[in-house]
Each structure stands twice: as C-alpha cells, then as structure tokens.
Amino acid sequence: QVHLVESGGDSVRTGGSLRLSCVGSGFTRPYSSYSLAWFRKLPGKGRECVANLDRFGGSYYKASVKGRFSISRDNAANTLYLQMDNLNPEDTGIYYCAAGPGNGCITDYLGQGTQVTISS
C-alpha cells in the first residue's frame, strides 16, 4: 500500500520561504516511474494542482506560483520536494503530495497534507 507523508509546513511572514518534503513508501514499481504532484486546498476553495513533475522530467506550474515555486524529486530517497519562495497570504492552505502511474496532476495516491500559513 502506497503511503505518502508530507512535512515542512509552517507559519511564515509574507515574502518568506518554505520547503515541503514528501516521503513515499509501499510502491509496487520503481519510484522513478511515477508522476508526482503537489496540490493545495485554500480556505473556502477546492483542491487545486500547484505543480506536477512527470516521470519523464516534464513539469507544470499553476500560473500564480510560476517563478516562485520549484518542484523536484530525489528518486533514490523516494522523496518529492516543493521549494516555495516569496510567499504571500494567498498561498495559505493545506498542501498535499500525490503520486500515480499516469501523467499530469494525478491523484491515485494522496498524502494527509501539511499546513502552510502566511501572515502579512
């Protein structure tokens, strides 16, 4: 059974940075063969895909985070990262990592989430 655990969420001031991590386990095929993504749920809104890194190295970023967020992976450590810079209060929410064998913002497997709070 695939298990994803996020960490790194915190409360920071506007303009600050955070690095989220997501360690995965229980995969039935090599971690490198999975597409990975970060989602977030903002207060009062639905879940949205923030960034995606597919198994071929292609990436996608939501327009509002492009240039501020960077998604990366360490296949040897089964770990996904999200570096978030120049944070603003509109980034406040619960951040989830996801994995799946397909492409795009897949949600076959989803973590429990980590809270990110940005104050002005």
PDB file of C-alpha atoms in Angstrom:
ATOM      1  CA  GLN A   1       0.000   0.000   0.000  1.00  0.00           C
ATOM      2  CA  VAL A   2       1.417   3.363  -1.058  1.00  0.00           C
ATOM      3  CA  HIS A   3       1.941   5.778   1.804  1.00  0.00           C
ATOM      4  CA  LEU A   4       2.876   9.452   1.361  1.00  0.00           C
ATOM      5  CA  VAL A   5       3.939  11.654   4.268  1.00  0.00           C
ATOM      6  CA  GLU A   6       4.372  15.398   3.896  1.00  0.00           C
ATOM      7  CA  SER A   7       6.429  17.637   6.152  1.00  0.00           C
ATOM      8  CA  GLY A   8       7.787  21.176   6.215  1.00  0.00           C
ATOM      9  CA  GLY A   9       4.589  23.142   6.636  1.00  0.00           C
ATOM     10  CA  ASP A  10       4.885  26.143   8.938  1.00  0.00           C
ATOM     11  CA  SER A  11       3.783  29.710   9.604  1.00  0.00           C
ATOM     12  CA  VAL A  12       5.918  32.414   7.974  1.00  0.00           C
ATOM     13  CA  ARG A  13       5.621  36.073   7.077  1.00  0.00           C
ATOM     14  CA  THR A  14       4.918  37.444   3.617  1.00  0.00           C
ATOM     15  CA  GLY A  15       7.998  37.179   1.439  1.00  0.00           C
ATOM     16  CA  GLY A  16       9.312  34.180   3.336  1.00  0.00           C
ATOM     17  CA  SER A  17      10.222  30.720   2.075  1.00  0.00           C
ATOM     18  CA  LEU A  18       9.356  27.143   2.926  1.00  0.00           C
ATOM     19  CA  ARG A  19      10.476  23.780   1.605  1.00  0.00           C
ATOM     20  CA  LEU A  20       7.961  20.977   1.705  1.00  0.00           C
ATOM     21  CA  SER A  21       9.008  17.331   1.568  1.00  0.00           C
ATOM     22  CA  CYS A  22       7.032  14.197   0.826  1.00  0.00           C
ATOM     23  CA  VAL A  23       8.455  10.758   1.540  1.00  0.00           C
ATOM     24  CA  GLY A  24       6.786   7.829  -0.165  1.00  0.00           C
ATOM     25  CA  SER A  25       6.748   4.119   0.601  1.00  0.00           C
ATOM     26  CA  GLY A  26       4.964   0.952  -0.451  1.00  0.00           C
ATOM     27  CA  PHE A  27       5.366   1.427  -4.199  1.00  0.00           C
ATOM     28  CA  THR A  28       4.975  -1.675  -6.351  1.00  0.00           C
ATOM     29  CA  ARG A  29       7.224  -0.341  -9.112  1.00  0.00           C
ATOM     30  CA  PRO A  30      10.277   1.976  -9.067  1.00  0.00           C
ATOM     31  CA  TYR A  31       9.535   5.409  -7.609  1.00  0.00           C
ATOM     32  CA  SER A  32      11.079   6.942 -10.745  1.00  0.00           C
ATOM     33  CA  SER A  33       8.246   5.519 -12.837  1.00  0.00           C
ATOM     34  CA  TYR A  34       5.582   7.572 -11.023  1.00  0.00           C
ATOM     35  CA  SER A  35       4.395  11.039 -11.875  1.00  0.00           C
ATOM     36  CA  LEU A  36       4.310  13.270  -8.797  1.00  0.00           C
ATOM     37  CA  ALA A  37       2.409  16.401  -7.898  1.00  0.00           C
ATOM     38  CA  TRP A  38       1.685  18.938  -5.204  1.00  0.00           C
ATOM     39  CA  PHE A  39      -1.883  20.066  -4.564  1.00  0.00           C
ATOM     40  CA  ARG A  40      -3.254  22.600  -2.129  1.00  0.00           C
ATOM     41  CA  LYS A  41      -6.611  23.364  -0.607  1.00  0.00           C
ATOM     42  CA  LEU A  42      -7.096  27.034   0.079  1.00  0.00           C
ATOM     43  CA  PRO A  43      -9.628  28.188   2.711  1.00  0.00           C
ATOM     44  CA  GLY A  44     -13.141  28.022   1.280  1.00  0.00           C
ATOM     45  CA  LYS A  45     -11.975  26.616  -2.048  1.00  0.00           C
ATOM     46  CA  GLY A  46     -11.497  23.250  -3.661  1.00  0.00           C
ATOM     47  CA  ARG A  47      -8.247  21.398  -4.112  1.00  0.00           C
ATOM     48  CA  GLU A  48      -6.013  22.646  -6.920  1.00  0.00           C
ATOM     49  CA  CYS A  49      -2.879  21.339  -8.567  1.00  0.00           C
ATOM     50  CA  VAL A  50       0.084  23.577  -7.783  1.00  0.00           C
ATOM     51  CA  ALA A  51       2.852  21.752  -9.608  1.00  0.00           C
ATOM     52  CA  ASN A  52       3.463  18.452 -11.325  1.00  0.00           C
ATOM     53  CA  LEU A  53       6.634  16.563 -12.250  1.00  0.00           C
ATOM     54  CA  ASP A  54       6.071  13.663 -14.579  1.00  0.00           C
ATOM     55  CA  ARG A  55       8.122  10.507 -14.901  1.00  0.00           C
ATOM     56  CA  PHE A  56       9.884  11.854 -17.994  1.00  0.00           C
ATOM     57  CA  GLY A  57      11.058  15.057 -16.292  1.00  0.00           C
ATOM     58  CA  GLY A  58       8.404  17.390 -17.638  1.00  0.00           C
ATOM     59  CA  SER A  59       6.906  19.895 -15.236  1.00  0.00           C
ATOM     60  CA  TYR A  60       3.815  22.062 -14.829  1.00  0.00           C
ATOM     61  CA  TYR A  61       3.163  25.009 -12.527  1.00  0.00           C
ATOM     62  CA  LYS A  62      -0.051  26.811 -11.740  1.00  0.00           C
ATOM     63  CA  ALA A  63       0.250  30.317 -13.166  1.00  0.00           C
ATOM     64  CA  SER A  64       0.041  32.034  -9.775  1.00  0.00           C
ATOM     65  CA  VAL A  65       3.082  30.152  -8.433  1.00  0.00           C
ATOM     66  CA  LYS A  66       5.263  30.100 -11.533  1.00  0.00           C
ATOM     67  CA  GLY A  67       8.629  31.696 -10.806  1.00  0.00           C
ATOM     68  CA  ARG A  68       8.118  31.362  -7.038  1.00  0.00           C
ATOM     69  CA  PHE A  69       7.705  27.596  -6.541  1.00  0.00           C
ATOM     70  CA  SER A  70      10.004  24.815  -7.715  1.00  0.00           C
ATOM     71  CA  ILE A  71       9.159  21.104  -7.719  1.00  0.00           C
ATOM     72  CA  SER A  72      11.891  18.472  -7.617  1.00  0.00           C
ATOM     73  CA  ARG A  73      12.366  14.816  -6.754  1.00  0.00           C
ATOM     74  CA  ASP A  74      15.025  12.534  -5.335  1.00  0.00           C
ATOM     75  CA  ASN A  75      14.267   9.094  -6.741  1.00  0.00           C
ATOM     76  CA  ALA A  76      16.940   7.404  -4.620  1.00  0.00           C
ATOM     77  CA  ALA A  77      15.214   8.667  -1.471  1.00  0.00           C
ATOM     78  CA  ASN A  78      11.604   8.286  -2.678  1.00  0.00           C
ATOM     79  CA  THR A  79      11.155  11.961  -1.885  1.00  0.00           C
ATOM     80  CA  LEU A  80       9.352  14.821  -3.563  1.00  0.00           C
ATOM     81  CA  TYR A  81      10.073  18.471  -2.734  1.00  0.00           C
ATOM     82  CA  LEU A  82       8.373  21.815  -3.209  1.00  0.00           C
ATOM     83  CA  GLN A  83      10.540  24.885  -2.700  1.00  0.00           C
ATOM     84  CA  MET A  84       8.292  27.895  -2.130  1.00  0.00           C
ATOM     85  CA  ASP A  85       9.742  31.412  -2.218  1.00  0.00           C
ATOM     86  CA  ASN A  86       8.259  34.894  -1.963  1.00  0.00           C
ATOM     87  CA  LEU A  87       5.202  33.520  -0.210  1.00  0.00           C
ATOM     88  CA  ASN A  88       2.070  35.613   0.247  1.00  0.00           C
ATOM     89  CA  PRO A  89      -1.150  35.185   2.270  1.00  0.00           C
ATOM     90  CA  GLU A  90      -2.942  33.797  -0.817  1.00  0.00           C
ATOM     91  CA  ASP A  91      -0.663  30.761  -0.552  1.00  0.00           C
ATOM     92  CA  THR A  92      -2.136  29.834   2.845  1.00  0.00           C
ATOM     93  CA  GLY A  93      -3.659  26.372   2.821  1.00  0.00           C
ATOM     94  CA  ILE A  94      -3.125  22.661   3.247  1.00  0.00           C
ATOM     95  CA  TYR A  95      -0.559  21.219   0.865  1.00  0.00           C
ATOM     96  CA  TYR A  96      -0.767  17.615  -0.277  1.00  0.00           C
ATOM     97  CA  CYS A  97       1.603  15.481  -2.308  1.00  0.00           C
ATOM     98  CA  ALA A  98       0.324  12.946  -4.789  1.00  0.00           C
ATOM     99  CA  ALA A  99       1.661  10.127  -6.937  1.00  0.00           C
ATOM    100  CA  GLY A 100       0.393   7.986  -9.750  1.00  0.00           C
ATOM    101  CA  PRO A 101       1.442   5.898 -12.746  1.00  0.00           C
ATOM    102  CA  GLY A 102      -0.149   8.220 -15.302  1.00  0.00           C
ATOM    103  CA  ASN A 103       0.717  11.720 -16.435  1.00  0.00           C
ATOM    104  CA  GLY A 104      -0.372  15.172 -15.332  1.00  0.00           C
ATOM    105  CA  CYS A 105      -1.779  16.137 -11.950  1.00  0.00           C
ATOM    106  CA  ILE A 106      -2.565  12.602 -10.846  1.00  0.00           C
ATOM    107  CA  THR A 107      -4.228  11.723  -7.558  1.00  0.00           C
ATOM    108  CA  ASP A 108      -4.016   7.953  -7.429  1.00  0.00           C
ATOM    109  CA  TYR A 109      -2.256   8.276  -4.101  1.00  0.00           C
ATOM    110  CA  LEU A 110      -2.578  11.316  -1.842  1.00  0.00           C
ATOM    111  CA  GLY A 111      -0.875  12.247   1.428  1.00  0.00           C
ATOM    112  CA  GLN A 112      -2.554  13.619   4.537  1.00  0.00           C
ATOM    113  CA  GLY A 113      -1.349  17.173   3.993  1.00  0.00           C
ATOM    114  CA  THR A 114       0.756  19.775   5.783  1.00  0.00           C
ATOM    115  CA  GLN A 115      -0.463  23.237   6.816  1.00  0.00           C
ATOM    116  CA  VAL A 116       1.147  26.336   5.342  1.00  0.00           C
ATOM    117  CA  THR A 117       0.183  29.698   6.838  1.00  0.00           C
ATOM    118  CA  ILE A 118       1.433  33.021   5.529  1.00  0.00           C
ATOM    119  CA  SER A 119       0.824  36.161   7.543  1.00  0.00           C
ATOM    120  CA  SER A 120       1.082  39.723   6.279  1.00  0.00           C
TER     121      SER A 120
END
